[in-house]
PDB file of C-alpha atoms and ligand atoms in Angstrom:
ATOM      1  CA  UNK A   1      22.433   4.482   3.057  1.00  0.00           C
ATOM      2  CA  UNK A   2      21.984   3.111   6.538  1.00  0.00           C
ATOM      3  CA  UNK A   3      18.986   0.858   6.599  1.00  0.00           C
ATOM      4  CA  UNK A   4      16.246   0.687   9.213  1.00  0.00           C
ATOM      5  CA  UNK A   5      15.338  -2.721   7.886  1.00  0.00           C
ATOM      6  CA  UNK A   6      17.148  -5.113   5.611  1.00  0.00           C
ATOM      7  CA  UNK A   7      16.229  -8.528   4.309  1.00  0.00           C
ATOM      8  CA  UNK A   8      18.734 -10.701   2.519  1.00  0.00           C
ATOM      9  CA  UNK A   9      17.843 -13.908   0.711  1.00  0.00           C
ATOM     10  CA  UNK A  10      14.819 -14.612   2.878  1.00  0.00           C
ATOM     11  CA  UNK A  11      12.757 -17.721   2.117  1.00  0.00           C
ATOM     12  CA  UNK A  12       9.828 -19.186   4.015  1.00  0.00           C
ATOM     13  CA  UNK A  13       7.541 -22.204   3.685  1.00  0.00           C
ATOM     14  CA  UNK A  14       4.407 -23.176   5.588  1.00  0.00           C
ATOM     15  CA  UNK A  15       4.236 -26.795   6.661  1.00  0.00           C
ATOM     16  CA  UNK A  16       0.755 -28.230   7.053  1.00  0.00           C
ATOM     17  CA  UNK A  17      -0.846 -31.676   6.969  1.00  0.00           C
ATOM     18  CA  UNK A  18      -1.406 -31.199   3.244  1.00  0.00           C
ATOM     19  CA  UNK A  19       2.279 -30.632   2.638  1.00  0.00           C
ATOM     20  CA  UNK A  20       4.616 -27.732   2.176  1.00  0.00           C
ATOM     21  CA  UNK A  21       3.769 -24.335   0.682  1.00  0.00           C
ATOM     22  CA  UNK A  22       6.708 -22.205  -0.379  1.00  0.00           C
ATOM     23  CA  UNK A  23       5.396 -18.702   0.364  1.00  0.00           C
ATOM     24  CA  UNK A  24       8.491 -16.561  -0.207  1.00  0.00           C
ATOM     25  CA  UNK A  25      11.608 -17.306  -2.183  1.00  0.00           C
ATOM     26  CA  UNK A  26      14.916 -15.439  -1.904  1.00  0.00           C
ATOM     27  CA  UNK A  27      13.552 -12.021  -0.956  1.00  0.00           C
ATOM     28  CA  UNK A  28      16.056  -9.189  -0.533  1.00  0.00           C
ATOM     29  CA  UNK A  29      15.437  -5.466  -0.044  1.00  0.00           C
ATOM     30  CA  UNK A  30      16.070  -2.742   2.466  1.00  0.00           C
ATOM     31  CA  UNK A  31      14.197   0.258   3.806  1.00  0.00           C
ATOM     32  CA  UNK A  32      16.012   3.413   4.908  1.00  0.00           C
ATOM     33  CA  UNK A  33      15.342   5.438   8.071  1.00  0.00           C
ATOM     34  CA  UNK A  34      12.240   7.555   7.632  1.00  0.00           C
ATOM     35  CA  UNK A  35      11.447   5.951   4.317  1.00  0.00           C
ATOM     36  CA  UNK A  36       7.933   4.911   3.297  1.00  0.00           C
ATOM     37  CA  UNK A  37       8.080   1.662   1.321  1.00  0.00           C
ATOM     38  CA  UNK A  38       5.123  -0.076  -0.276  1.00  0.00           C
ATOM     39  CA  UNK A  39       5.032  -3.744  -1.174  1.00  0.00           C
ATOM     40  CA  UNK A  40       2.617  -4.743  -3.924  1.00  0.00           C
ATOM     41  CA  UNK A  41       1.869  -8.156  -5.314  1.00  0.00           C
ATOM     42  CA  UNK A  42      -1.028 -10.414  -6.225  1.00  0.00           C
ATOM     43  CA  UNK A  43      -3.222 -11.860  -3.519  1.00  0.00           C
ATOM     44  CA  UNK A  44      -1.615 -14.916  -1.897  1.00  0.00           C
ATOM     45  CA  UNK A  45       1.932 -14.037  -2.971  1.00  0.00           C
ATOM     46  CA  UNK A  46       3.242 -13.846   0.591  1.00  0.00           C
ATOM     47  CA  UNK A  47       2.836 -10.174   1.563  1.00  0.00           C
ATOM     48  CA  UNK A  48       1.350 -10.814   5.015  1.00  0.00           C
ATOM     49  CA  UNK A  49       3.891 -13.584   5.570  1.00  0.00           C
ATOM     50  CA  UNK A  50       6.633 -11.054   4.851  1.00  0.00           C
ATOM     51  CA  UNK A  51       5.319  -8.704   7.554  1.00  0.00           C
ATOM     52  CA  UNK A  52       5.033 -11.588  10.044  1.00  0.00           C
ATOM     53  CA  UNK A  53       8.688 -12.378   9.336  1.00  0.00           C
ATOM     54  CA  UNK A  54       9.749  -8.746   9.772  1.00  0.00           C
ATOM     55  CA  UNK A  55       8.055  -8.412  13.147  1.00  0.00           C
ATOM     56  CA  UNK A  56       9.429 -11.743  14.329  1.00  0.00           C
ATOM     57  CA  UNK A  57       6.151 -13.669  14.622  1.00  0.00           C
ATOM     58  CA  UNK A  58       7.741 -16.332  12.423  1.00  0.00           C
ATOM     59  CA  UNK A  59      11.362 -17.003  11.499  1.00  0.00           C
ATOM     60  CA  UNK A  60      12.863 -17.232   8.025  1.00  0.00           C
ATOM     61  CA  UNK A  61      13.705 -20.700   6.788  1.00  0.00           C
ATOM     62  CA  UNK A  62      16.831 -19.260   5.257  1.00  0.00           C
ATOM     63  CA  UNK A  63      18.256 -15.787   4.872  1.00  0.00           C
ATOM     64  CA  UNK A  64      18.469 -12.944   7.328  1.00  0.00           C
ATOM     65  CA  UNK A  65      16.397  -9.996   8.551  1.00  0.00           C
ATOM     66  CA  UNK A  66      18.134  -7.092  10.256  1.00  0.00           C
ATOM     67  CA  UNK A  67      16.645  -4.123  12.044  1.00  0.00           C
ATOM     68  CA  UNK A  68      18.917  -1.114  12.032  1.00  0.00           C
ATOM     69  CA  UNK A  69      19.610   1.717  14.378  1.00  0.00           C
ATOM     70  CA  UNK A  70      21.175  -0.379  17.082  1.00  0.00           C
ATOM     71  CA  UNK A  71      18.126   0.349  19.238  1.00  0.00           C
ATOM     72  CA  UNK A  72      16.417  -2.904  18.440  1.00  0.00           C
ATOM     73  CA  UNK A  73      17.617  -6.152  19.902  1.00  0.00           C
ATOM     74  CA  UNK A  74      15.817  -8.440  17.506  1.00  0.00           C
ATOM     75  CA  UNK A  75      12.653  -8.352  19.588  1.00  0.00           C
ATOM     76  CA  UNK A  76       9.600  -6.685  18.126  1.00  0.00           C
ATOM     77  CA  UNK A  77       9.395  -3.941  20.772  1.00  0.00           C
ATOM     78  CA  UNK A  78      10.251  -1.269  18.218  1.00  0.00           C
ATOM     79  CA  UNK A  79       7.705  -2.388  15.667  1.00  0.00           C
ATOM     80  CA  UNK A  80       4.109  -1.229  15.347  1.00  0.00           C
ATOM     81  CA  UNK A  81       1.698  -3.386  13.375  1.00  0.00           C
ATOM     82  CA  UNK A  82      -1.514  -2.090  11.860  1.00  0.00           C
ATOM     83  CA  UNK A  83      -3.966  -4.491  10.310  1.00  0.00           C
ATOM     84  CA  UNK A  84      -6.768  -4.475   7.789  1.00  0.00           C
ATOM     85  CA  UNK A  85      -9.463  -4.111  10.420  1.00  0.00           C
ATOM     86  CA  UNK A  86      -9.128  -1.576  13.165  1.00  0.00           C
ATOM     87  CA  UNK A  87      -9.717  -4.024  16.051  1.00  0.00           C
ATOM     88  CA  UNK A  88     -10.977  -1.346  18.402  1.00  0.00           C
ATOM     89  CA  UNK A  89     -12.829  -2.763  21.400  1.00  0.00           C
ATOM     90  CA  UNK A  90     -16.426  -1.630  21.643  1.00  0.00           C
ATOM     91  CA  UNK A  91     -16.579  -1.929  25.436  1.00  0.00           C
ATOM     92  CA  UNK A  92     -13.804   0.601  25.843  1.00  0.00           C
ATOM     93  CA  UNK A  93     -13.934   4.303  25.057  1.00  0.00           C
ATOM     94  CA  UNK A  94     -11.829   5.661  22.200  1.00  0.00           C
ATOM     95  CA  UNK A  95      -9.416   7.061  24.807  1.00  0.00           C
ATOM     96  CA  UNK A  96      -9.067   3.710  26.570  1.00  0.00           C
ATOM     97  CA  UNK A  97      -8.620   2.011  23.219  1.00  0.00           C
ATOM     98  CA  UNK A  98      -5.702   4.177  22.149  1.00  0.00           C
ATOM     99  CA  UNK A  99      -4.031   3.612  25.524  1.00  0.00           C
ATOM    100  CA  UNK A 100      -4.441  -0.160  25.328  1.00  0.00           C
ATOM    101  CA  UNK A 101      -0.964  -0.966  23.997  1.00  0.00           C
ATOM    102  CA  UNK A 102       0.693   1.206  26.629  1.00  0.00           C
ATOM    103  CA  UNK A 103      -1.430  -0.418  29.311  1.00  0.00           C
ATOM    104  CA  UNK A 104      -0.461  -3.934  28.190  1.00  0.00           C
ATOM    105  CA  UNK A 105       3.209  -3.015  28.085  1.00  0.00           C
ATOM    106  CA  UNK A 106       2.912  -1.265  31.480  1.00  0.00           C
ATOM    107  CA  UNK A 107       4.112   2.017  29.995  1.00  0.00           C
ATOM    108  CA  UNK A 108       1.181   4.195  31.006  1.00  0.00           C
ATOM    109  CA  UNK A 109       3.378   7.042  32.246  1.00  0.00           C
ATOM    110  CA  UNK A 110       2.119  10.647  32.455  1.00  0.00           C
ATOM    111  CA  UNK A 111       4.448  11.549  29.545  1.00  0.00           C
ATOM    112  CA  UNK A 112       3.033   8.803  27.336  1.00  0.00           C
ATOM    113  CA  UNK A 113      -0.519   9.741  28.283  1.00  0.00           C
ATOM    114  CA  UNK A 114      -0.003  13.359  27.329  1.00  0.00           C
ATOM    115  CA  UNK A 115       1.705  12.386  24.080  1.00  0.00           C
ATOM    116  CA  UNK A 116      -1.330  10.298  23.152  1.00  0.00           C
ATOM    117  CA  UNK A 117      -3.684  13.094  24.186  1.00  0.00           C
ATOM    118  CA  UNK A 118      -1.733  15.465  21.961  1.00  0.00           C
ATOM    119  CA  UNK A 119      -2.110  13.093  19.022  1.00  0.00           C
ATOM    120  CA  UNK A 120      -5.863  12.773  19.634  1.00  0.00           C
ATOM    121  CA  UNK A 121      -6.030  16.559  19.605  1.00  0.00           C
ATOM    122  CA  UNK A 122      -3.812  17.034  16.532  1.00  0.00           C
ATOM    123  CA  UNK A 123      -5.624  14.402  14.536  1.00  0.00           C
ATOM    124  CA  UNK A 124      -9.145  15.535  15.384  1.00  0.00           C
ATOM    125  CA  UNK A 125     -10.300  12.856  17.807  1.00  0.00           C
ATOM    126  CA  UNK A 126     -10.325  14.711  21.150  1.00  0.00           C
ATOM    127  CA  UNK A 127     -14.042  15.375  20.981  1.00  0.00           C
ATOM    128  CA  UNK A 128     -14.632  11.631  20.619  1.00  0.00           C
ATOM    129  CA  UNK A 129     -12.241  10.460  23.340  1.00  0.00           C
ATOM    130  CA  UNK A 130     -15.011   9.562  25.777  1.00  0.00           C
ATOM    131  CA  UNK A 131     -17.229   7.933  23.138  1.00  0.00           C
ATOM    132  CA  UNK A 132     -17.311   4.292  22.063  1.00  0.00           C
ATOM    133  CA  UNK A 133     -15.695   3.309  18.726  1.00  0.00           C
ATOM    134  CA  UNK A 134     -19.145   2.841  17.133  1.00  0.00           C
ATOM    135  CA  UNK A 135     -19.583   6.629  17.285  1.00  0.00           C
ATOM    136  CA  UNK A 136     -16.652   7.046  14.867  1.00  0.00           C
ATOM    137  CA  UNK A 137     -16.691   6.964  11.062  1.00  0.00           C
ATOM    138  CA  UNK A 138     -14.620   4.282   9.315  1.00  0.00           C
ATOM    139  CA  UNK A 139     -11.853   6.773   8.656  1.00  0.00           C
ATOM    140  CA  UNK A 140     -11.791   8.006  12.250  1.00  0.00           C
ATOM    141  CA  UNK A 141     -11.560   4.423  13.479  1.00  0.00           C
ATOM    142  CA  UNK A 142      -8.473   3.841  11.336  1.00  0.00           C
ATOM    143  CA  UNK A 143      -6.989   7.084  12.665  1.00  0.00           C
ATOM    144  CA  UNK A 144      -7.656   5.888  16.238  1.00  0.00           C
ATOM    145  CA  UNK A 145      -6.049   2.536  15.411  1.00  0.00           C
ATOM    146  CA  UNK A 146      -2.993   4.342  14.046  1.00  0.00           C
ATOM    147  CA  UNK A 147      -2.719   6.530  17.162  1.00  0.00           C
ATOM    148  CA  UNK A 148      -2.909   3.385  19.306  1.00  0.00           C
ATOM    149  CA  UNK A 149      -0.031   1.943  17.257  1.00  0.00           C
ATOM    150  CA  UNK A 150       1.981   5.191  17.449  1.00  0.00           C
ATOM    151  CA  UNK A 151       1.371   5.434  21.213  1.00  0.00           C
ATOM    152  CA  UNK A 152       4.139   2.891  21.723  1.00  0.00           C
ATOM    153  CA  UNK A 153       6.467   5.096  19.693  1.00  0.00           C
ATOM    154  CA  UNK A 154       7.580   2.317  17.328  1.00  0.00           C
ATOM    155  CA  UNK A 155      10.612   2.867  15.114  1.00  0.00           C
ATOM    156  CA  UNK A 156       9.084   0.878  12.309  1.00  0.00           C
ATOM    157  CA  UNK A 157       5.444   0.727  11.272  1.00  0.00           C
ATOM    158  CA  UNK A 158       4.064  -2.258   9.403  1.00  0.00           C
ATOM    159  CA  UNK A 159       0.721  -1.727   7.669  1.00  0.00           C
ATOM    160  CA  UNK A 160      -1.102  -4.722   6.211  1.00  0.00           C
ATOM    161  CA  UNK A 161      -3.752  -3.527   3.729  1.00  0.00           C
ATOM    162  CA  UNK A 162      -4.983  -1.061   6.351  1.00  0.00           C
ATOM    163  CA  UNK A 163      -7.640   0.527   4.133  1.00  0.00           C
ATOM    164  CA  UNK A 164      -9.186  -2.455   2.422  1.00  0.00           C
ATOM    165  CA  UNK A 165     -12.230  -2.612   4.694  1.00  0.00           C
ATOM    166  CA  UNK A 166     -13.205   0.965   3.759  1.00  0.00           C
ATOM    167  CA  UNK A 167     -15.369   2.137   0.879  1.00  0.00           C
ATOM    168  CA  UNK A 168     -13.555   3.787  -2.019  1.00  0.00           C
ATOM    169  CA  UNK A 169     -14.068   7.427  -1.110  1.00  0.00           C
ATOM    170  CA  UNK A 170     -13.269   6.957   2.574  1.00  0.00           C
ATOM    171  CA  UNK A 171     -10.262   4.961   1.526  1.00  0.00           C
ATOM    172  CA  UNK A 172      -8.800   7.872  -0.418  1.00  0.00           C
ATOM    173  CA  UNK A 173      -9.347  10.278   2.462  1.00  0.00           C
ATOM    174  CA  UNK A 174      -7.937   7.911   5.038  1.00  0.00           C
ATOM    175  CA  UNK A 175      -4.869   7.137   2.916  1.00  0.00           C
ATOM    176  CA  UNK A 176      -4.216  10.895   2.815  1.00  0.00           C
ATOM    177  CA  UNK A 177      -4.693  11.160   6.547  1.00  0.00           C
ATOM    178  CA  UNK A 178      -2.633   8.195   7.556  1.00  0.00           C
ATOM    179  CA  UNK A 179       0.157   9.033   5.118  1.00  0.00           C
ATOM    180  CA  UNK A 180       0.352  12.558   6.523  1.00  0.00           C
ATOM    181  CA  UNK A 181       0.389  11.367  10.134  1.00  0.00           C
ATOM    182  CA  UNK A 182       3.150   8.834   9.476  1.00  0.00           C
ATOM    183  CA  UNK A 183       5.313  11.445   7.755  1.00  0.00           C
ATOM    184  CA  UNK A 184       4.690  14.073  10.408  1.00  0.00           C
ATOM    185  CA  UNK A 185       5.653  11.672  13.148  1.00  0.00           C
ATOM    186  CA  UNK A 186       8.816  10.833  11.162  1.00  0.00           C
ATOM    187  CA  UNK A 187       8.264   7.070  11.097  1.00  0.00           C
ATOM    188  CA  UNK A 188       9.728   4.437   8.821  1.00  0.00           C
ATOM    189  CA  UNK A 189       6.855   2.527   7.270  1.00  0.00           C
ATOM    190  CA  UNK A 190       6.244  -0.593   5.225  1.00  0.00           C
ATOM    191  CA  UNK A 191       2.802  -0.690   3.629  1.00  0.00           C
ATOM    192  CA  UNK A 192       1.540  -3.898   2.087  1.00  0.00           C
ATOM    193  CA  UNK A 193      -1.253  -3.566  -0.459  1.00  0.00           C
ATOM    194  CA  UNK A 194      -2.633  -5.114  -3.615  1.00  0.00           C
ATOM    195  CA  UNK A 195      -3.783  -1.645  -4.685  1.00  0.00           C
ATOM    196  CA  UNK A 196      -1.239  -0.150  -7.077  1.00  0.00           C
ATOM    197  CA  UNK A 197      -2.630   3.365  -6.900  1.00  0.00           C
ATOM    198  CA  UNK A 198      -2.419   3.337  -3.142  1.00  0.00           C
ATOM    199  CA  UNK A 199       1.211   2.219  -3.257  1.00  0.00           C
ATOM    200  CA  UNK A 200       2.220   4.825  -5.851  1.00  0.00           C
ATOM    201  CA  UNK A 201       0.445   7.692  -4.129  1.00  0.00           C
ATOM    202  CA  UNK A 202       1.814   6.961  -0.659  1.00  0.00           C
ATOM    203  CA  UNK A 203       5.302   5.505  -0.946  1.00  0.00           C
ATOM    204  CA  UNK A 204       8.851   6.666  -1.666  1.00  0.00           C
ATOM    205  CA  UNK A 205       9.574   3.283  -3.182  1.00  0.00           C
ATOM    206  CA  UNK A 206       7.423   0.461  -4.491  1.00  0.00           C
ATOM    207  CA  UNK A 207       8.659  -3.103  -4.152  1.00  0.00           C
ATOM    208  CA  UNK A 208       6.916  -5.395  -6.634  1.00  0.00           C
ATOM    209  CA  UNK A 209       6.515  -9.049  -5.685  1.00  0.00           C
ATOM    210  CA  UNK A 210       5.821 -11.892  -8.106  1.00  0.00           C
ATOM    211  CA  UNK A 211       2.982 -14.328  -7.600  1.00  0.00           C
ATOM    212  CA  UNK A 212       3.646 -17.110  -5.064  1.00  0.00           C
ATOM    213  CA  UNK A 213       6.324 -17.978  -4.149  1.00  0.00           C
ATOM    214  CA  UNK A 214       6.861 -14.254  -3.791  1.00  0.00           C
ATOM    215  CA  UNK A 215      10.171 -12.834  -4.854  1.00  0.00           C
ATOM    216  CA  UNK A 216      11.184  -9.270  -5.667  1.00  0.00           C
ATOM    217  CA  UNK A 217      10.544  -8.545  -9.335  1.00  0.00           C
ATOM    218  CA  UNK A 218      11.544  -4.911  -9.211  1.00  0.00           C
ATOM    219  CA  UNK A 219      11.971  -1.938  -6.925  1.00  0.00           C
ATOM    220  CA  UNK A 220      10.721   1.370  -8.270  1.00  0.00           C
ATOM    221  CA  UNK A 221      11.630   4.731  -6.705  1.00  0.00           C
ATOM    222  CA  UNK A 222       8.685   7.124  -6.786  1.00  0.00           C
ATOM    223  CA  UNK A 223       8.957  10.885  -6.918  1.00  0.00           C
ATOM    224  CA  UNK A 224       6.518  13.668  -7.662  1.00  0.00           C
ATOM    225  CA  UNK A 225       7.003  17.429  -8.031  1.00  0.00           C
ATOM    226  CA  UNK A 226       6.832  19.147  -4.644  1.00  0.00           C
ATOM    227  CA  UNK A 227       3.395  20.643  -5.292  1.00  0.00           C
ATOM    228  CA  UNK A 228       1.884  17.162  -5.337  1.00  0.00           C
ATOM    229  CA  UNK A 229       2.302  16.669  -1.613  1.00  0.00           C
ATOM    230  CA  UNK A 230      -0.637  14.450  -0.684  1.00  0.00           C
ATOM    231  CA  UNK A 231      -1.687  11.023  -1.952  1.00  0.00           C
ATOM    232  CA  UNK A 232      -4.868  12.515  -3.424  1.00  0.00           C
ATOM    233  CA  UNK A 233      -2.978  15.195  -5.361  1.00  0.00           C
ATOM    234  CA  UNK A 234      -0.414  12.676  -6.589  1.00  0.00           C
ATOM    235  CA  UNK A 235      -3.171  10.677  -8.241  1.00  0.00           C
ATOM    236  CA  UNK A 236      -3.729  13.663 -10.527  1.00  0.00           C
ATOM    237  CA  UNK A 237      -0.083  14.200 -11.428  1.00  0.00           C
ATOM    238  CA  UNK A 238       1.234  13.291 -14.870  1.00  0.00           C
ATOM    239  CA  UNK A 239       3.842  11.003 -13.324  1.00  0.00           C
ATOM    240  CA  UNK A 240       1.133   8.926 -11.709  1.00  0.00           C
ATOM    241  CA  UNK A 241      -0.003   7.142 -14.861  1.00  0.00           C
ATOM    242  CA  UNK A 242       3.608   6.587 -15.884  1.00  0.00           C
ATOM    243  CA  UNK A 243       4.286   4.735 -12.622  1.00  0.00           C
ATOM    244  CA  UNK A 244       0.970   2.940 -12.827  1.00  0.00           C
ATOM    245  CA  UNK A 245       1.697   1.547 -16.303  1.00  0.00           C
ATOM    246  CA  UNK A 246       5.237   0.603 -15.353  1.00  0.00           C
ATOM    247  CA  UNK A 247       4.221  -1.369 -12.260  1.00  0.00           C
ATOM    248  CA  UNK A 248       1.152  -2.820 -13.944  1.00  0.00           C
ATOM    249  CA  UNK A 249       3.388  -4.316 -16.632  1.00  0.00           C
ATOM    250  CA  UNK A 250       5.737  -5.748 -13.996  1.00  0.00           C
ATOM    251  CA  UNK A 251       2.823  -7.393 -12.207  1.00  0.00           C
ATOM    252  CA  UNK A 252       1.339  -8.822 -15.382  1.00  0.00           C
ATOM    253  CA  UNK A 253       4.484 -10.611 -16.520  1.00  0.00           C
ATOM    254  CA  UNK A 254       4.476 -14.177 -15.337  1.00  0.00           C
ATOM    255  CA  UNK A 255       7.173 -15.605 -13.097  1.00  0.00           C
TER     256      UNK A 255
HETATM  257  P1  ADP B 302      -0.860 -12.326   0.828  1.00  0.00           P
HETATM  258  O1  ADP B 302      -0.834 -11.560   2.107  1.00  0.00           O
HETATM  259  O2  ADP B 302       0.076 -11.802  -0.205  1.00  0.00           O
HETATM  260  O3  ADP B 302      -2.234 -12.447   0.276  1.00  0.00           O
HETATM  261  P2  ADP B 302      -0.056 -14.561   2.531  1.00  0.00           P
HETATM  262  O4  ADP B 302       1.264 -14.157   3.058  1.00  0.00           O
HETATM  263  O5  ADP B 302      -1.219 -14.418   3.435  1.00  0.00           O
HETATM  264  O6  ADP B 302      -0.336 -13.822   1.132  1.00  0.00           O
HETATM  265  O7  ADP B 302       0.018 -16.091   2.079  1.00  0.00           O
HETATM  266  C1  ADP B 302       0.979 -16.576   1.171  1.00  0.00           C
HETATM  267  C2  ADP B 302       0.721 -18.048   0.899  1.00  0.00           C
HETATM  268  O8  ADP B 302       0.932 -18.824   2.065  1.00  0.00           O
HETATM  269  C3  ADP B 302      -0.704 -18.338   0.452  1.00  0.00           C
HETATM  270  O9  ADP B 302      -0.664 -19.303  -0.565  1.00  0.00           O
HETATM  271  C4  ADP B 302      -1.380 -18.872   1.683  1.00  0.00           C
HETATM  272  O10 ADP B 302      -2.383 -19.789   1.350  1.00  0.00           O
HETATM  273  C5  ADP B 302      -0.242 -19.545   2.418  1.00  0.00           C
HETATM  274  N1  ADP B 302      -0.437 -19.432   3.879  1.00  0.00           N
HETATM  275  C6  ADP B 302      -0.593 -18.289   4.574  1.00  0.00           C
HETATM  276  N2  ADP B 302      -0.713 -18.531   5.894  1.00  0.00           N
HETATM  277  C7  ADP B 302      -0.629 -19.872   6.030  1.00  0.00           C
HETATM  278  C8  ADP B 302      -0.671 -20.771   7.167  1.00  0.00           C
HETATM  279  N3  ADP B 302      -0.809 -20.302   8.418  1.00  0.00           N
HETATM  280  N4  ADP B 302      -0.558 -22.096   6.914  1.00  0.00           N
HETATM  281  C9  ADP B 302      -0.395 -22.554   5.660  1.00  0.00           C
HETATM  282  N5  ADP B 302      -0.333 -21.795   4.564  1.00  0.00           N
HETATM  283  C10 ADP B 302      -0.456 -20.460   4.738  1.00  0.00           C
HETATM  284 MG1   MG B 303      -2.333 -10.578   3.190  1.00  0.00          MG
END
């Protein structure tokens, strides 16, 4: 399989006045084109560090990270990054918020504008385009943040615990929403979460990291019968508890 993203033997340490913290140790995995991968691991095990390495904000101490497709030149132009909080600006309208990335990158062409307008329409935000973000529900804000990220047409989407600021019920709905949008737009995605259920219900593959220094403990392919086609439905499938127990055990083992 041709990989969109591959990491081989990646290690990284933070150096501070207090000394050195080994965050990741010998991490290897790859993600195929159009695949949705989830990375789970205990808090502090290096998940956010891993995403910073993938998008080139920091460089591995050893090992190698490759972006596939030949379109990327090692810069992060082809990568979209979505964070825990939506970071929408209250002084801009929803419309101006979703265009922000394009504006910064000076790519506000008529084609890009109409693509974004189409996404606002498709994903139920047109009626709110002229409003301020505070008029949106938590779920709608995350949808707007995702559209802003997709506006730049990234090849690879990185999602760092994007639902953790939401209450439980909204979280389930938004995970459904966001998962559907990412698949419809045909993107490759890497979702980082400490929520097992979220990982199992959204991803094609779950990569389990150990506690710090994070290394890959196991990689578990996830598949559900075709009828279970949304994250919410998957949570009710028989397979769900099987995967849950399997990954739970992996996480609980020390080392
Ligand atoms: P996670 O996202 O899995 O919770 P992080 O990648 O944020 O974990 O952090 C991994 C480890 O690296 C933690 O022990 C954290 O304290 C440490 N760390 C993260 N960022 C920094 C930094 N900028 N300087 C020093 N240590 C850091
Ligand atoms: Mg984190």
